[in-house]
């Protein structure tokens, strides 16, 4: 093509990208440069080449006239696919807007991938410098997934316009980093000379053309179109001259029609244009056809046309008198509104034409368009539209102004400008209060608090707005009332007094009750999400569990995946503390799958923190610490400090669980700095200072903390600090508080299940020990041991056993004490009697209880009948004492099954890696490692079979396991007797019972 002179290199690069896309390796490229440099021309040429190569072309062009509907270029693309995701997926009332925007983007990306799977696809997006920010964010989302599909995405943008908008510039820069940026230079003198020599224009002086155009292809094309008669009028500002020369060939009537068309944008419909200028369609078509013949317009489809270059449209629009421009915009807005056009398009025209019409009507259209943009998750566009509406109606207070301020504030907050958006909400709430508009007051307060952030103190402004809104709404049931109450309950955290805590709970429970009466699921989920967070440990463990389970179930029904990510970890922790390990593991798997499917950078840190909680619970403390560090790094990379306090708390919990406070070491100072900004963290800082040897500072902070009423989480830390410092003086007031608050919470977890401080009975036992109440302390420690055994909390079982041993030995805190066996209490006698299918067990430390028959109890009975004697394991199991082995560990069939499964897993890992499914790949690798370990235990060097254990060895293992199970069963019913038997029974090849 003549206008592609000098573009051979750029086209060759794009040809390579097209070839790779056809082979399944998709990519993205951005063409950039100044206006008229030939970006659109190259795009059209790429479309031709792609179609010729058997690829399917989808194209969308951004509207440079301003006021385009959100996602306008993508709307054009998906219309060609017969899909309209931007209309089908609107924000649900009360839903998580960020989640729904993700759903929209995910649906769009999957639709493109599905179409590309049927036929290699090219998506051409022209004039991206004029795109709305939501469109660019969607392109960024698609660009990160394009490599896995036979899809090539080509975009164009102008350098100058891009630099004028920092947001657009930043978005395009991020998009460019996901692909290849091709910057188009001006044509060289040789390129222009070759073009001139090949053209049929009367212009022949290539040097003159190059001097005037400076190598801009649009200028060159327009000059060659004008011909020799325009040559003498060419100047160095060339473009206006070239455009004006082209437009001058229009008749006066045609120019007037095209000036009105310019108000509609680059492309327009001829019938709409006829309505605006109040002329017949035939008369308009006569002028449009003349402009088409002269190359100013081109037909795109039936009764629709566009300017051949946007600069032609811009030049006509620029030459309109301001009063004429305003009048045409007003007429265009009224026509668009009468035809039910996109609200954004209507608002743009009416706002531009407000000077010639009704300012209130224009502002009302801006509000409708802003609400529509919010529903489409186009937050930035919503804020801009609302701001324009406010500009039109001025500063006078009105209900409309309130609504516009709220819409503007929500758009700002949702797009990240939280402080500026909240200032808008305060202004709107105060205005609504003065006008007596309760609904607007409530909306302003809810939007102010729409981002749930962890604050070190109660926000006075937020509480004021919510309380005033709740009062203005009155006592009747309403969705707004339920939401405001739920939001107020968490705004009142952390409560500093008993009265404040009770008020918070009453407000939250009332909001939940109202939401249930209304029967509106989205309202109920909103109330559950906020009120449940506010309650924390102020309700009982069972109540907290039920609310969390309800929130999870409702979020699943409503497909609120971001809500699930936030609530799921707490639910998993609740399941663990109830001993429901299978359900907890299933929840963890679901969380892994959710995080794998949901690209949520701000929340990526939550998954390693949750995995750390499981590792913590199982006693894999080093692994838990590594996962905590991973979570903190992820949060920092996302520019968030949300993981800071969780990480700092986890460091303390890990050191306590190890029984070695000083092990916090190098993490202590970082944790101290994280806690510093939270006024209710004095107990945490006291514990940290004590752990690193700064006893005097720790005691001072602890003494300050104990005079302040504490919530349950900090009460646990205070008790840990009291025990670490051996501070009985501080233990007394804390003991009074903890007696009231801990009875309904047997186990204490951190906020998102990342760590635990274990049974509250252990903390109560330490306080009782410090206060000299040894019997009470023993009872609490035994409760803690029983709970840990029941739910499988390994590190806390060891801690509780060690605490009880120290109590009996009269020792102090610090590293776990090793107590001499002779210090253990010995029952006077032990009776183990067989009664049919059960065994009656009796010891001096408790009443008779009965256990179901088992081999372990039979072995234990035999040992008790022969105190002080060593019995061979084969004698216990009733076998003759012999030698030999049991053959290979794995037979040939078993080894073949292992190998087959290993091959399947290797294929699965390769496939998952190819699709970027890291969660699936990791799970397969874990199973592969486990199987490889098992196989290694069965096959020796050189592939030789390992021999199974001898009869004696097999018996030793079985007897040891069954005796251990039997003693644990006894311990569940009688803790003291279980401890005694665990110390008195020895296992091995020879087993014995030696009374202590």
Short mmCIF file of N, CA and C in Angstrom, two decimals, residues 831-925:
data_model
loop_
_atom_site.label_atom_id
_atom_site.label_comp_id
_atom_site.label_asym_id
_atom_site.label_seq_id
_atom_site.Cartn_x
_atom_site.Cartn_y
_atom_site.Cartn_z
N UNK A 831 -6.48 -51.12 88.40
CA UNK A 831 -7.27 -52.32 88.12
C UNK A 831 -7.74 -52.27 86.67
N UNK A 832 -7.50 -53.39 85.93
CA UNK A 832 -7.93 -53.49 84.54
C UNK A 832 -8.62 -54.84 84.38
N UNK A 833 -9.99 -54.81 84.28
CA UNK A 833 -10.77 -56.05 84.26
C UNK A 833 -11.56 -56.16 82.96
N UNK A 834 -11.53 -57.36 82.36
CA UNK A 834 -12.29 -57.63 81.15
C UNK A 834 -13.74 -57.92 81.53
N UNK A 835 -14.69 -57.21 80.89
CA UNK A 835 -16.12 -57.42 81.11
C UNK A 835 -16.80 -57.57 79.75
N UNK A 836 -16.70 -58.77 79.19
CA UNK A 836 -17.29 -58.99 77.87
C UNK A 836 -16.53 -58.21 76.80
N UNK A 837 -17.24 -57.29 76.15
CA UNK A 837 -16.63 -56.52 75.06
C UNK A 837 -16.00 -55.23 75.54
N UNK A 838 -15.93 -55.04 76.85
CA UNK A 838 -15.33 -53.81 77.37
C UNK A 838 -14.34 -54.16 78.48
N UNK A 839 -13.52 -53.17 78.83
CA UNK A 839 -12.58 -53.27 79.93
C UNK A 839 -12.96 -52.22 80.98
N UNK A 840 -13.05 -52.64 82.23
CA UNK A 840 -13.28 -51.71 83.34
C UNK A 840 -11.93 -51.27 83.87
N UNK A 841 -11.74 -49.97 83.93
CA UNK A 841 -10.44 -49.41 84.32
C UNK A 841 -10.66 -48.58 85.58
N UNK A 842 -9.77 -48.77 86.57
CA UNK A 842 -9.89 -48.00 87.81
C UNK A 842 -8.50 -47.70 88.33
N UNK A 843 -8.29 -46.42 88.70
CA UNK A 843 -7.05 -46.02 89.34
C UNK A 843 -7.37 -45.14 90.52
N UNK A 844 -6.37 -44.87 91.36
CA UNK A 844 -6.62 -44.09 92.56
C UNK A 844 -6.97 -42.65 92.27
N UNK A 845 -6.73 -42.19 91.03
CA UNK A 845 -6.98 -40.77 90.72
C UNK A 845 -8.38 -40.51 90.20
N UNK A 846 -9.24 -41.54 90.12
CA UNK A 846 -10.56 -41.28 89.60
C UNK A 846 -11.47 -42.48 89.71
N UNK A 847 -12.74 -42.33 89.29
CA UNK A 847 -13.72 -43.43 89.38
C UNK A 847 -13.50 -44.45 88.27
N UNK A 848 -14.26 -45.56 88.35
CA UNK A 848 -14.19 -46.60 87.32
C UNK A 848 -14.76 -46.05 86.02
N UNK A 849 -14.10 -46.38 84.92
CA UNK A 849 -14.66 -46.07 83.60
C UNK A 849 -14.41 -47.25 82.70
N UNK A 850 -15.11 -47.33 81.59
CA UNK A 850 -15.03 -48.50 80.72
C UNK A 850 -14.63 -48.10 79.30
N UNK A 851 -13.81 -48.96 78.71
CA UNK A 851 -13.31 -48.73 77.35
C UNK A 851 -13.62 -49.95 76.49
N UNK A 852 -13.85 -49.69 75.22
CA UNK A 852 -14.12 -50.78 74.27
C UNK A 852 -12.88 -51.66 74.13
N UNK A 853 -13.13 -52.96 73.98
CA UNK A 853 -12.03 -53.92 73.89
C UNK A 853 -11.11 -53.60 72.71
N UNK A 854 -9.81 -53.78 72.96
CA UNK A 854 -8.83 -53.59 71.90
C UNK A 854 -7.60 -54.43 72.23
N UNK A 855 -6.76 -54.73 71.25
CA UNK A 855 -5.54 -55.50 71.48
C UNK A 855 -4.60 -54.76 72.42
N UNK A 856 -4.58 -53.43 72.30
CA UNK A 856 -3.71 -52.65 73.17
C UNK A 856 -4.06 -52.81 74.63
N UNK A 857 -5.37 -52.85 74.94
CA UNK A 857 -5.77 -53.04 76.33
C UNK A 857 -5.43 -54.46 76.82
N UNK A 858 -5.50 -55.45 75.94
CA UNK A 858 -5.09 -56.82 76.30
C UNK A 858 -3.61 -56.85 76.65
N UNK A 859 -2.78 -56.19 75.80
CA UNK A 859 -1.33 -56.13 76.07
C UNK A 859 -1.08 -55.41 77.39
N UNK A 860 -1.81 -54.29 77.63
CA UNK A 860 -1.60 -53.52 78.85
C UNK A 860 -1.98 -54.35 80.08
N UNK A 861 -3.05 -55.12 79.97
CA UNK A 861 -3.48 -55.97 81.07
C UNK A 861 -2.40 -57.00 81.41
N UNK A 862 -1.77 -57.57 80.38
CA UNK A 862 -0.72 -58.56 80.60
C UNK A 862 0.48 -57.94 81.31
N UNK A 863 0.85 -56.73 80.91
CA UNK A 863 1.99 -56.05 81.54
C UNK A 863 1.68 -55.71 83.00
N UNK A 864 0.45 -55.26 83.28
CA UNK A 864 0.07 -54.91 84.66
C UNK A 864 0.06 -56.15 85.55
N UNK A 865 -0.23 -57.32 84.93
CA UNK A 865 -0.26 -58.56 85.71
C UNK A 865 1.14 -59.05 86.05
N UNK A 866 2.18 -58.50 85.39
CA UNK A 866 3.56 -58.92 85.63
C UNK A 866 4.43 -57.69 85.86
N UNK A 867 4.16 -56.93 86.95
CA UNK A 867 4.92 -55.70 87.19
C UNK A 867 6.42 -55.98 87.34
N UNK A 868 7.23 -55.14 86.72
CA UNK A 868 8.68 -55.24 86.81
C UNK A 868 9.29 -56.27 85.90
N UNK A 869 8.49 -57.08 85.15
CA UNK A 869 9.04 -58.10 84.26
C UNK A 869 9.06 -57.61 82.82
N UNK A 870 10.09 -58.05 82.08
CA UNK A 870 10.17 -57.73 80.66
C UNK A 870 9.57 -58.88 79.86
N UNK A 871 8.58 -58.56 79.04
CA UNK A 871 7.90 -59.57 78.22
C UNK A 871 8.22 -59.30 76.75
N UNK A 872 8.63 -60.34 76.02
CA UNK A 872 8.95 -60.19 74.61
C UNK A 872 7.67 -59.90 73.83
N UNK A 873 7.77 -59.08 72.80
CA UNK A 873 6.58 -58.70 72.04
C UNK A 873 5.91 -59.91 71.42
N UNK A 874 6.70 -60.95 71.04
CA UNK A 874 6.08 -62.13 70.44
C UNK A 874 5.25 -62.90 71.47
N UNK A 875 5.68 -62.82 72.72
CA UNK A 875 4.89 -63.46 73.78
C UNK A 875 3.57 -62.72 73.95
N UNK A 876 3.61 -61.39 73.81
CA UNK A 876 2.38 -60.61 73.95
C UNK A 876 1.40 -60.91 72.83
N UNK A 877 1.91 -61.07 71.60
CA UNK A 877 1.00 -61.31 70.48
C UNK A 877 0.70 -62.79 70.30
N UNK A 878 1.32 -63.66 71.16
CA UNK A 878 1.00 -65.09 71.15
C UNK A 878 1.70 -65.85 70.06
N UNK A 879 2.88 -65.38 69.57
CA UNK A 879 3.60 -66.08 68.52
C UNK A 879 4.84 -66.76 69.10
N UNK A 880 5.32 -67.81 68.42
CA UNK A 880 6.59 -68.42 68.80
C UNK A 880 7.72 -67.47 68.41
N UNK A 881 8.75 -67.47 69.23
CA UNK A 881 9.90 -66.61 68.97
C UNK A 881 10.74 -67.25 67.88
N UNK A 882 10.74 -66.68 66.68
CA UNK A 882 11.51 -67.22 65.58
C UNK A 882 12.25 -66.14 64.84
N UNK A 883 12.97 -66.55 63.76
CA UNK A 883 13.76 -65.60 62.97
C UNK A 883 13.24 -65.58 61.56
N UNK A 884 13.88 -64.77 60.73
CA UNK A 884 13.52 -64.68 59.33
C UNK A 884 12.89 -63.37 58.99
N UNK A 885 12.53 -63.21 57.70
CA UNK A 885 11.87 -61.97 57.31
C UNK A 885 10.62 -62.29 56.54
N UNK A 886 9.88 -61.27 56.16
CA UNK A 886 8.57 -61.46 55.52
C UNK A 886 8.62 -61.19 54.03
N UNK A 887 9.82 -61.26 53.45
CA UNK A 887 9.92 -61.07 52.01
C UNK A 887 10.04 -59.61 51.63
N UNK A 888 9.96 -59.30 50.33
CA UNK A 888 10.09 -57.91 49.87
C UNK A 888 8.98 -57.03 50.45
N UNK A 889 9.32 -55.73 50.66
CA UNK A 889 8.32 -54.78 51.13
C UNK A 889 7.22 -54.59 50.10
N UNK A 890 7.62 -54.52 48.84
CA UNK A 890 6.65 -54.37 47.75
C UNK A 890 6.82 -55.52 46.78
N UNK A 891 5.72 -56.15 46.39
CA UNK A 891 5.83 -57.17 45.36
C UNK A 891 5.82 -56.50 43.98
N UNK A 892 5.95 -57.32 42.93
CA UNK A 892 6.07 -56.77 41.58
C UNK A 892 4.83 -55.99 41.17
N UNK A 893 3.66 -56.48 41.56
CA UNK A 893 2.43 -55.78 41.19
C UNK A 893 2.35 -54.41 41.86
N UNK A 894 2.74 -54.34 43.13
CA UNK A 894 2.70 -53.05 43.85
C UNK A 894 3.68 -52.06 43.24
N UNK A 895 4.88 -52.55 42.90
CA UNK A 895 5.87 -51.64 42.31
C UNK A 895 5.38 -51.12 40.96
N UNK A 896 4.72 -51.96 40.17
CA UNK A 896 4.19 -51.51 38.88
C UNK A 896 3.12 -50.44 39.07
N UNK A 897 2.28 -50.61 40.10
CA UNK A 897 1.24 -49.61 40.38
C UNK A 897 1.86 -48.29 40.80
N UNK A 898 2.91 -48.37 41.64
CA UNK A 898 3.61 -47.14 42.03
C UNK A 898 4.15 -46.43 40.80
N UNK A 899 4.83 -47.18 39.92
CA UNK A 899 5.44 -46.56 38.74
C UNK A 899 4.40 -45.93 37.83
N UNK A 900 3.26 -46.62 37.66
CA UNK A 900 2.20 -46.08 36.81
C UNK A 900 1.68 -44.75 37.36
N UNK A 901 1.47 -44.71 38.68
CA UNK A 901 0.98 -43.47 39.30
C UNK A 901 2.01 -42.35 39.19
N UNK A 902 3.30 -42.69 39.34
CA UNK A 902 4.36 -41.68 39.20
C UNK A 902 4.36 -41.09 37.79
N UNK A 903 4.17 -41.96 36.78
CA UNK A 903 4.13 -41.47 35.39
C UNK A 903 2.94 -40.54 35.18
N UNK A 904 1.78 -40.91 35.74
CA UNK A 904 0.59 -40.06 35.61
C UNK A 904 0.83 -38.70 36.25
N UNK A 905 1.45 -38.69 37.44
CA UNK A 905 1.71 -37.43 38.13
C UNK A 905 2.68 -36.55 37.37
N UNK A 906 3.71 -37.14 36.78
CA UNK A 906 4.66 -36.35 35.99
C UNK A 906 3.97 -35.71 34.79
N UNK A 907 3.08 -36.46 34.13
CA UNK A 907 2.32 -35.88 33.00
C UNK A 907 1.41 -34.77 33.48
N UNK A 908 0.79 -34.98 34.65
CA UNK A 908 -0.12 -33.96 35.19
C UNK A 908 0.63 -32.68 35.53
N UNK A 909 1.83 -32.80 36.08
CA UNK A 909 2.64 -31.62 36.41
C UNK A 909 3.01 -30.86 35.14
N UNK A 910 3.42 -31.59 34.12
CA UNK A 910 3.79 -30.93 32.86
C UNK A 910 2.60 -30.19 32.25
N UNK A 911 1.43 -30.84 32.29
CA UNK A 911 0.23 -30.21 31.74
C UNK A 911 -0.16 -28.97 32.55
N UNK A 912 -0.13 -29.09 33.89
CA UNK A 912 -0.49 -27.95 34.75
C UNK A 912 0.46 -26.79 34.56
N UNK A 913 1.76 -27.09 34.45
CA UNK A 913 2.74 -26.01 34.20
C UNK A 913 2.46 -25.33 32.88
N UNK A 914 2.08 -26.13 31.88
CA UNK A 914 1.80 -25.55 30.56
C UNK A 914 0.63 -24.60 30.58
N UNK A 915 -0.36 -24.88 31.42
CA UNK A 915 -1.54 -24.03 31.51
C UNK A 915 -1.41 -22.97 32.61
N UNK A 916 -0.27 -22.93 33.27
CA UNK A 916 -0.08 -21.93 34.32
C UNK A 916 -0.90 -22.20 35.57
N UNK A 917 -1.32 -23.47 35.76
CA UNK A 917 -2.15 -23.83 36.92
C UNK A 917 -1.21 -24.26 38.06
N UNK A 918 -0.70 -23.27 38.78
CA UNK A 918 0.31 -23.56 39.80
C UNK A 918 -0.25 -24.38 40.96
N UNK A 919 -1.50 -24.14 41.34
CA UNK A 919 -2.09 -24.90 42.44
C UNK A 919 -2.14 -26.38 42.12
N UNK A 920 -2.62 -26.71 40.93
CA UNK A 920 -2.70 -28.11 40.53
C UNK A 920 -1.31 -28.74 40.44
N UNK A 921 -0.35 -27.99 39.89
CA UNK A 921 1.01 -28.51 39.76
C UNK A 921 1.63 -28.78 41.13
N UNK A 922 1.43 -27.86 42.07
CA UNK A 922 2.00 -28.04 43.41
C UNK A 922 1.41 -29.27 44.10
N UNK A 923 0.09 -29.45 43.97
CA UNK A 923 -0.54 -30.61 44.61
C UNK A 923 0.00 -31.92 44.03
N UNK A 924 0.19 -31.93 42.71
CA UNK A 924 0.73 -33.13 42.06
C UNK A 924 2.17 -33.39 42.51
N UNK A 925 2.95 -32.33 42.64
CA UNK A 925 4.33 -32.49 43.10
C UNK A 925 4.39 -33.02 44.52
#
